[in-house]
Amino acid sequence: KINQALAFLYLESNRIGAEGAKHIGEALKSNESLIWLDLSGNSIRRGGAKHIGEGLKINTALTTLILGGNSLGVQGIWHIGKALRINTILTTLNLMDNPIGAEGAKHIGEAIKINMALKTLNVDAHALPIMELKGVRPVEDMDLQSKNLGPASGIVIAACIASNSVLKMLNLGNNEIGDEGAQHMGEALKSNTVLTTLDLS
């Protein structure tokens, strides 16, 4: 188990793999002190993601989780998404450098529609302001131009703005959201009747 006094744990690039993630996931179920956990670059893959996800469903303390560069794939992201539907504590999640694809991004997008705690999410290059994109924290204008955003970010943003009743201007220019991201934006605009300016140039 993780020491009950420990608040920050950095395990970046320690080769813990899925087996190490299993033990950490179990510890998260009962730990009440850890607020920051960096597991980036450990190749925990989908098996490790499942264990971390199970821990997140029960954990009541962790606010920041970094899972970048862990080869999570779509299956791994699915487990994290399931946890986000239940977890009410985590505010910052970093998933960059994982091959989640469009399907994985959709899993996360659907999960954060339900989740009311997550404030920032990084799926490929830049931390997205989830509360603002969803309209929970109201802003009328948002500039995300030139943030190296990829299709995964585009899909997540689309999921967020679909029900945003405040945002009027969104600048996503000079990014790489691609056809997949643009397609999801189009779907989101079918239900969003407030946004008047969307820049995808």
CSV table of C-alpha atoms in Angstrom, one decimal:
chain,number,residue,atom,x,y,z
A,1,LYS,CA,0.0,0.0,0.0
A,2,ILE,CA,1.1,3.6,-0.6
A,3,ASN,CA,2.2,5.4,2.6
A,4,GLN,CA,-0.8,7.3,4.0
A,5,ALA,CA,1.3,10.4,4.5
A,6,LEU,CA,2.6,10.6,0.9
A,7,ALA,CA,1.0,13.3,-1.2
A,8,PHE,CA,3.1,13.3,-4.4
A,9,LEU,CA,4.4,10.2,-6.1
A,10,TYR,CA,6.6,10.4,-9.2
A,11,LEU,CA,7.2,7.1,-11.0
A,12,GLU,CA,8.0,8.4,-14.5
A,13,SER,CA,9.9,5.9,-16.7
A,14,ASN,CA,10.4,3.2,-14.0
A,15,ARG,CA,9.3,0.2,-16.1
A,16,ILE,CA,6.6,-0.8,-13.7
A,17,GLY,CA,4.5,-2.3,-16.5
A,18,ALA,CA,1.0,-3.8,-16.0
A,19,GLU,CA,2.0,-5.7,-12.9
A,20,GLY,CA,3.3,-2.6,-11.1
A,21,ALA,CA,0.1,-0.8,-12.1
A,22,LYS,CA,-1.9,-3.5,-10.6
A,23,HIS,CA,-0.4,-2.9,-7.2
A,24,ILE,CA,-0.8,0.9,-7.5
A,25,GLY,CA,-4.4,0.4,-8.5
A,26,GLU,CA,-5.0,-1.7,-5.4
A,27,ALA,CA,-3.3,0.9,-3.2
A,28,LEU,CA,-5.5,3.7,-4.7
A,29,LYS,CA,-8.6,2.0,-3.5
A,30,SER,CA,-7.7,2.7,0.1
A,31,ASN,CA,-5.2,5.5,0.0
A,32,GLU,CA,-6.5,8.9,1.3
A,33,SER,CA,-3.4,11.1,1.1
A,34,LEU,CA,-2.0,10.9,-2.4
A,35,ILE,CA,-3.1,13.8,-4.6
A,36,TRP,CA,-0.5,13.6,-7.4
A,37,LEU,CA,0.6,10.5,-9.3
A,38,ASP,CA,2.9,10.5,-12.3
A,39,LEU,CA,3.0,7.1,-14.1
A,40,SER,CA,4.2,8.4,-17.5
A,41,GLY,CA,6.4,6.3,-19.7
A,42,ASN,CA,5.9,3.0,-17.9
A,43,SER,CA,4.2,0.9,-20.6
A,44,ILE,CA,1.4,-0.2,-18.4
A,45,ARG,CA,-0.7,-0.8,-21.5
A,46,ARG,CA,-4.4,-1.8,-21.3
A,47,GLY,CA,-3.9,-4.3,-18.5
A,48,GLY,CA,-2.4,-1.7,-16.3
A,49,ALA,CA,-5.0,0.9,-17.3
A,50,LYS,CA,-7.7,-1.5,-16.1
A,51,HIS,CA,-6.1,-1.7,-12.6
A,52,ILE,CA,-5.6,2.0,-12.4
A,53,GLY,CA,-9.2,2.6,-13.5
A,54,GLU,CA,-10.5,0.2,-10.9
A,55,GLY,CA,-8.6,2.2,-8.3
A,56,LEU,CA,-9.9,5.5,-9.6
A,57,LYS,CA,-13.5,4.4,-9.2
A,58,ILE,CA,-13.0,4.1,-5.4
A,59,ASN,CA,-10.2,6.6,-4.7
A,60,THR,CA,-11.3,9.8,-2.8
A,61,ALA,CA,-8.0,11.8,-2.8
A,62,LEU,CA,-6.1,11.8,-6.1
A,63,THR,CA,-6.6,15.0,-8.1
A,64,THR,CA,-3.8,14.8,-10.7
A,65,LEU,CA,-3.0,11.7,-12.8
A,66,ILE,CA,-0.3,11.6,-15.5
A,67,LEU,CA,-0.5,8.5,-17.8
A,68,GLY,CA,1.4,9.8,-20.8
A,69,GLY,CA,3.4,7.5,-23.0
A,70,ASN,CA,1.9,4.2,-21.6
A,71,SER,CA,0.7,2.5,-24.9
A,72,LEU,CA,-2.8,2.5,-23.4
A,73,GLY,CA,-4.6,2.1,-26.8
A,74,VAL,CA,-8.3,2.1,-27.2
A,75,GLN,CA,-8.9,-0.7,-24.6
A,76,GLY,CA,-6.8,1.0,-22.0
A,77,ILE,CA,-8.6,4.3,-22.6
A,78,TRP,CA,-12.0,2.6,-22.3
A,79,HIS,CA,-11.0,1.5,-18.8
A,80,ILE,CA,-10.0,5.1,-17.9
A,81,GLY,CA,-13.2,6.4,-19.4
A,82,LYS,CA,-15.3,4.0,-17.2
A,83,ALA,CA,-13.5,5.3,-14.2
A,84,LEU,CA,-14.2,8.9,-15.1
A,85,ARG,CA,-17.9,8.2,-15.2
A,86,ILE,CA,-17.7,7.4,-11.5
A,87,ASN,CA,-14.8,9.4,-10.1
A,88,THR,CA,-15.7,12.7,-8.5
A,89,ILE,CA,-12.3,13.8,-7.3
A,90,LEU,CA,-9.8,13.8,-10.2
A,91,THR,CA,-9.3,17.3,-11.7
A,92,THR,CA,-6.3,16.9,-14.0
A,93,LEU,CA,-5.7,14.0,-16.4
A,94,ASN,CA,-2.8,13.7,-18.9
A,95,LEU,CA,-3.1,11.0,-21.5
A,96,MET,CA,-0.8,12.4,-24.2
A,97,ASP,CA,1.5,10.2,-26.3
A,98,ASN,CA,-0.9,7.3,-26.2
A,99,PRO,CA,-2.3,5.8,-29.4
A,100,ILE,CA,-5.9,6.3,-28.4
A,101,GLY,CA,-7.3,7.0,-31.9
A,102,ALA,CA,-10.7,8.4,-32.7
A,103,GLU,CA,-12.5,5.6,-30.9
A,104,GLY,CA,-10.5,6.2,-27.7
A,105,ALA,CA,-11.2,9.9,-27.9
A,106,LYS,CA,-14.9,9.2,-28.2
A,107,HIS,CA,-14.8,7.0,-25.1
A,108,ILE,CA,-13.2,9.9,-23.1
A,109,GLY,CA,-15.5,12.5,-24.6
A,110,GLU,CA,-18.6,10.5,-23.6
A,111,ALA,CA,-17.2,10.0,-20.1
A,112,ILE,CA,-16.4,13.7,-19.5
A,113,LYS,CA,-20.0,14.6,-20.4
A,114,ILE,CA,-21.0,12.8,-17.2
A,115,ASN,CA,-18.0,13.7,-15.1
A,116,MET,CA,-18.4,17.0,-13.2
A,117,ALA,CA,-14.9,17.2,-11.5
A,118,LEU,CA,-12.3,17.1,-14.3
A,119,LYS,CA,-10.9,20.6,-15.1
A,120,THR,CA,-8.1,19.9,-17.5
A,121,LEU,CA,-7.5,17.0,-19.9
A,122,ASN,CA,-4.5,16.5,-22.2
A,123,VAL,CA,-5.1,13.8,-24.9
A,124,ASP,CA,-2.4,14.8,-27.4
A,125,ALA,CA,-0.5,18.1,-27.1
A,126,HIS,CA,-2.2,20.7,-24.9
A,127,ALA,CA,-4.3,20.7,-21.7
A,128,LEU,CA,-7.9,21.4,-22.6
A,129,PRO,CA,-10.0,23.6,-20.3
A,130,ILE,CA,-12.8,21.1,-19.8
A,131,MET,CA,-15.0,23.2,-17.5
A,132,GLU,CA,-14.9,26.1,-19.9
A,133,LEU,CA,-15.5,23.9,-22.9
A,134,LYS,CA,-18.6,22.3,-21.3
A,135,GLY,CA,-19.9,25.7,-20.1
A,136,VAL,CA,-19.7,24.7,-16.4
A,137,ARG,CA,-17.4,27.7,-15.9
A,138,PRO,CA,-19.0,30.2,-18.3
A,139,VAL,CA,-16.9,31.9,-21.0
A,140,GLU,CA,-18.1,33.4,-24.2
A,141,ASP,CA,-14.8,33.5,-26.1
A,142,MET,CA,-12.1,30.8,-26.2
A,143,ASP,CA,-8.8,30.9,-28.2
A,144,LEU,CA,-7.1,27.5,-28.7
A,145,GLN,CA,-5.3,28.6,-31.8
A,146,SER,CA,-1.9,27.0,-32.6
A,147,LYS,CA,-1.9,24.5,-29.7
A,148,ASN,CA,-0.8,21.5,-31.8
A,149,LEU,CA,-4.2,19.9,-31.2
A,150,GLY,CA,-4.8,16.7,-33.0
A,151,PRO,CA,-7.9,14.7,-34.0
A,152,ALA,CA,-8.3,13.3,-30.4
A,153,SER,CA,-8.5,16.8,-29.0
A,154,GLY,CA,-11.0,17.8,-31.7
A,155,ILE,CA,-13.3,14.9,-30.8
A,156,VAL,CA,-13.1,15.7,-27.1
A,157,ILE,CA,-13.8,19.4,-27.7
A,158,ALA,CA,-16.8,18.5,-29.8
A,159,ALA,CA,-18.2,16.3,-27.1
A,160,CYS,CA,-17.8,19.2,-24.6
A,161,ILE,CA,-19.3,22.0,-26.7
A,162,ALA,CA,-22.3,20.0,-27.8
A,163,SER,CA,-24.3,21.1,-24.7
A,164,ASN,CA,-22.5,24.4,-24.0
A,165,SER,CA,-25.1,27.1,-23.7
A,166,VAL,CA,-22.7,30.0,-23.2
A,167,LEU,CA,-19.7,29.8,-25.6
A,168,LYS,CA,-20.1,32.1,-28.6
A,169,MET,CA,-16.6,32.1,-30.2
A,170,LEU,CA,-14.2,29.2,-30.5
A,171,ASN,CA,-10.9,29.6,-32.3
A,172,LEU,CA,-9.2,26.3,-33.2
A,173,GLY,CA,-7.2,27.6,-36.1
A,174,ASN,CA,-3.8,26.4,-37.1
A,175,ASN,CA,-4.2,23.0,-35.4
A,176,GLU,CA,-4.3,19.5,-36.8
A,177,ILE,CA,-7.7,18.2,-35.8
A,178,GLY,CA,-8.2,16.7,-39.2
A,179,ASP,CA,-11.3,15.3,-40.9
A,180,GLU,CA,-12.3,13.2,-38.0
A,181,GLY,CA,-12.2,16.1,-35.5
A,182,ALA,CA,-14.0,18.4,-38.0
A,183,GLN,CA,-16.7,15.7,-38.5
A,184,HIS,CA,-17.4,15.6,-34.8
A,185,MET,CA,-17.5,19.4,-34.6
A,186,GLY,CA,-20.2,19.3,-37.2
A,187,GLU,CA,-22.2,16.8,-35.2
A,188,ALA,CA,-21.8,18.9,-32.0
A,189,LEU,CA,-23.1,22.0,-33.8
A,190,LYS,CA,-26.4,20.2,-34.5
A,191,SER,CA,-27.2,20.4,-30.8
A,192,ASN,CA,-25.3,23.6,-30.0
A,193,THR,CA,-27.4,26.7,-30.9
A,194,VAL,CA,-25.3,29.3,-29.2
A,195,LEU,CA,-21.9,29.2,-30.9
A,196,THR,CA,-21.8,31.8,-33.6
A,197,THR,CA,-18.1,31.7,-34.6
A,198,LEU,CA,-16.0,28.6,-35.1
A,199,ASP,CA,-12.5,28.9,-36.7
A,200,LEU,CA,-11.0,25.7,-38.0
A,201,SER,CA,-8.7,27.3,-40.6
